GROMACS .gro file of C-alpha atoms in nm:
model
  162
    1UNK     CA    1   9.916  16.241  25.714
    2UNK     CA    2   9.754  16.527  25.490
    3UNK     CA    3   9.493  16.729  25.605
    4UNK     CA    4   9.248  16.974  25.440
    5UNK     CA    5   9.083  17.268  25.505
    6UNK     CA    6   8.734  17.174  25.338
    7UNK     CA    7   8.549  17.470  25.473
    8UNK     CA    8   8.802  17.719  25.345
    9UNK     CA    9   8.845  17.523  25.007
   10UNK     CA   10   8.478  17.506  24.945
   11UNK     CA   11   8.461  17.926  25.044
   12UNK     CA   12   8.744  17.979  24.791
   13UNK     CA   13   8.565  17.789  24.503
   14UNK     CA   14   8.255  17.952  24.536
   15UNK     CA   15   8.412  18.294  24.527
   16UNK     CA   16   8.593  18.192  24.195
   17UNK     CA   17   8.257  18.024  24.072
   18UNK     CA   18   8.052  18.401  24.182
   19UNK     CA   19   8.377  18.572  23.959
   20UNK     CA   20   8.314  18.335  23.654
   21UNK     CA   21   8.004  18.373  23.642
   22UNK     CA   22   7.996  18.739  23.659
   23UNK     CA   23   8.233  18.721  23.367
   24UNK     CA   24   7.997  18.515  23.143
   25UNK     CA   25   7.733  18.760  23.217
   26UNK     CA   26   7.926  19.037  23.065
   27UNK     CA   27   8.019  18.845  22.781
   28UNK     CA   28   7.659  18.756  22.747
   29UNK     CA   29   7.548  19.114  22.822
   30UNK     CA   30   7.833  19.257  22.610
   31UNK     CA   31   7.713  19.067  22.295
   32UNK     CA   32   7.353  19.155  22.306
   33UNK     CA   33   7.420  19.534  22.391
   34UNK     CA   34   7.669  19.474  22.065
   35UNK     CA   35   7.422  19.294  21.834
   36UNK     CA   36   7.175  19.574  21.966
   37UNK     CA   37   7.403  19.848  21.897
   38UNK     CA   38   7.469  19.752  21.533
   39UNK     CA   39   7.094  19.720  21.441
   40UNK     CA   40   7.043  20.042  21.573
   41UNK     CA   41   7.332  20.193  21.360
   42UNK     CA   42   7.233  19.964  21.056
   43UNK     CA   43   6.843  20.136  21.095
   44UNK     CA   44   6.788  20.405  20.853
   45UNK     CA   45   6.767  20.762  21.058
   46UNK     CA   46   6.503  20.853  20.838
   47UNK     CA   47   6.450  21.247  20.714
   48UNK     CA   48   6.102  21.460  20.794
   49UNK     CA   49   6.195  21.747  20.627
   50UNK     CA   50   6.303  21.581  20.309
   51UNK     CA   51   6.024  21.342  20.347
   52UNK     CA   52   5.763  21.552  20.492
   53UNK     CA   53   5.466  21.431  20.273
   54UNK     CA   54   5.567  21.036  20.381
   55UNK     CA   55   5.591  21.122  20.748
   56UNK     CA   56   5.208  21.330  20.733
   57UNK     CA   57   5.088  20.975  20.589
   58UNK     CA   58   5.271  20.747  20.840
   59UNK     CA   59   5.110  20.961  21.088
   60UNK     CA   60   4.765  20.885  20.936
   61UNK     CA   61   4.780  20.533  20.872
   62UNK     CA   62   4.995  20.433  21.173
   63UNK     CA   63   4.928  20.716  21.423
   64UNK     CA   64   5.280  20.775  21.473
   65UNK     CA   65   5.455  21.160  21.511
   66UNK     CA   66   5.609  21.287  21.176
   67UNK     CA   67   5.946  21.281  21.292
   68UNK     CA   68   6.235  21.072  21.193
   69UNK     CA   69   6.395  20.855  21.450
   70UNK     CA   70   6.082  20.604  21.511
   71UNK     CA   71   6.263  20.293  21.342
   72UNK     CA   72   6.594  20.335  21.535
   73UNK     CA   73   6.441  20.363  21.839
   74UNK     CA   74   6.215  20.106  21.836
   75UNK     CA   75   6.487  19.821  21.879
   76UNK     CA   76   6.478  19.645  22.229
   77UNK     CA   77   6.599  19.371  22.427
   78UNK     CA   78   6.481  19.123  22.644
   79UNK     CA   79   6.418  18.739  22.791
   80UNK     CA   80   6.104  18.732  22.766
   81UNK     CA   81   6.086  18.749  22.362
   82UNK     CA   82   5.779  19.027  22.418
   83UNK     CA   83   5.828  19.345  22.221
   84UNK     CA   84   5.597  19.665  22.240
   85UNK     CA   85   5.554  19.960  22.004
   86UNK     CA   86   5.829  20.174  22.127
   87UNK     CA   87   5.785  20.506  22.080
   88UNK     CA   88   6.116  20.694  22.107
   89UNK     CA   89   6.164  20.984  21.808
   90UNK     CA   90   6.459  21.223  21.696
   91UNK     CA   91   6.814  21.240  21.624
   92UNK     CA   92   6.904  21.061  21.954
   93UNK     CA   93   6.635  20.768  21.942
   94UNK     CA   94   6.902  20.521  21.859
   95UNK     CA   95   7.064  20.643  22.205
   96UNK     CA   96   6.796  20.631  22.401
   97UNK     CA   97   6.694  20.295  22.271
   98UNK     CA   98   7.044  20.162  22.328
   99UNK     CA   99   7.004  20.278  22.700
  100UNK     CA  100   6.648  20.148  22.746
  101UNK     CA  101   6.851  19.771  22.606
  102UNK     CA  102   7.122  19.814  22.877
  103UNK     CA  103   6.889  19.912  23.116
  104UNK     CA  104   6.636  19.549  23.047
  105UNK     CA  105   6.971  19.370  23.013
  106UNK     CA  106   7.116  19.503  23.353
  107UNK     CA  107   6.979  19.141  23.557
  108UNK     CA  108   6.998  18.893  23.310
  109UNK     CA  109   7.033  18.495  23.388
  110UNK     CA  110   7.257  18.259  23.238
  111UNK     CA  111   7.148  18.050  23.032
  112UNK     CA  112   6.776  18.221  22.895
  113UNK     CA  113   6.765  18.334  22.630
  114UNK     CA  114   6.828  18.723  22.497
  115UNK     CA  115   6.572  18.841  22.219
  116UNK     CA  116   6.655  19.173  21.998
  117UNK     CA  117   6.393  19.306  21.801
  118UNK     CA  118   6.233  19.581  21.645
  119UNK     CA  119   5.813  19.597  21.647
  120UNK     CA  120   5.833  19.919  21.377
  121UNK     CA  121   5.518  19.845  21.184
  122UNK     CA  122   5.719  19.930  20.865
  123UNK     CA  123   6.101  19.762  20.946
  124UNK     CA  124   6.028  19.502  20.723
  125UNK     CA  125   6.004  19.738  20.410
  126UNK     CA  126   6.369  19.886  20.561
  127UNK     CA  127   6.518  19.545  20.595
  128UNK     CA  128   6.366  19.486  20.246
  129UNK     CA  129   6.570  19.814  20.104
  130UNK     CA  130   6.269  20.018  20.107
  131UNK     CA  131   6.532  20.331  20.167
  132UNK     CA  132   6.803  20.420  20.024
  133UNK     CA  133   6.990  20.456  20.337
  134UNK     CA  134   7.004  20.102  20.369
  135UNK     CA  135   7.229  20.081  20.063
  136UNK     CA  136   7.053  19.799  19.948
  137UNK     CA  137   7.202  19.573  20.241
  138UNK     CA  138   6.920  19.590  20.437
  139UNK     CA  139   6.958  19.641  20.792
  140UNK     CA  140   7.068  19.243  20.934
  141UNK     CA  141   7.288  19.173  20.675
  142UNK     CA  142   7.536  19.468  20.772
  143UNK     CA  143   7.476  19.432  21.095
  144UNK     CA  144   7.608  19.071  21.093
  145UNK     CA  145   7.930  19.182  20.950
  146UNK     CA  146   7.992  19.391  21.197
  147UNK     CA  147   7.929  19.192  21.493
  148UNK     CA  148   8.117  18.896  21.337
  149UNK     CA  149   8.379  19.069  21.239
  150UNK     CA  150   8.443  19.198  21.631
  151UNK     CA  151   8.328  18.860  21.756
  152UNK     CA  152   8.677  18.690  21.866
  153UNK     CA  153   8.802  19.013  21.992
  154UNK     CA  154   8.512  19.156  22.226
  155UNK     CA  155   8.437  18.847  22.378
  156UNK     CA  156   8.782  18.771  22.474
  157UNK     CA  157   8.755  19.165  22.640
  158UNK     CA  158   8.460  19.080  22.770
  159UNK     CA  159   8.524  18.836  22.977
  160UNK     CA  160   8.836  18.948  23.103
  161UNK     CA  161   8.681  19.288  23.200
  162UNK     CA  162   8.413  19.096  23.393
   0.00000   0.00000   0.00000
């Protein structure tokens, strides 16, 4: 005669189902907060001194401070596809966007899905070269590269750090 536990067994396999799925979060997780991370490196820093007379008439037309920073930190993350003006400024507004990201990614649910964007009013002229920081790549096209080229590696690291 054989005899089962099914009690135990169905205990055990819903404690490895909680660990999986905690993994494929942080894969999930780990790729936005990568894809994010990129775009904010790939996003011209921008230069008020240099460019003081452009920043005194983005300030006009579009309200915003004269200080670099703006398009960097106005990338987010979300499920719900609904981006604000985000109005972070300075040397460290690609920082403090990148924490704002982890913070709105900290509960996410399998299977929604994970929007990155950037509501800059002028990010479309950057993606378009409109700087020469982009180097004429624009700001998706390097960002791309970088994220595929770490793609096989961090989610494999990923998962096995969930």
């Amino acid at each position: 005669m054989i005899t089962s536990n099914s009690t135990a067994f169905a205990k055990s396999f819903e404690a490895v189902q909680k660990q999986i799925e905690q993994k494929l979060k942080n894969v999930v997780r780990g790729f936005a907060y990568k894809v994010t991370y990129e775009a904010i490196q790939h996003t011209p820093l921008g230069n008020s001194e240099q460019y003081f007379k452009m920043y005194e008439r983005r300030q006009t037309l579009l309200g915003l401070n004269p200080e670099e920073g703006f398009a960097r930190g106005s990338w987010q993350a979300n499920q719900s596809g609904q981006f604000t003006i985000q109005s972070i400024y300075g040397v460290s507004s690609g920082s403090e966007a990148y924490s704002v990201v982890k913070t709105s990614l900290g509960n996410i649910t399998l299977g929604e899905t994970i929007y990155i964007g950037n509501r800059g009013p002028y990010i479309k002229l950057l993606e378009a070269n409109h700087s020469p920081q982009t180097d004429n790549l624009g700001i998706m096209k390097p960002t791309q590269a970088a994220v595929m080229a770490s793609y096989a590696i961090d989610i494999q690291k990923l998962y096995q750090g969930g």
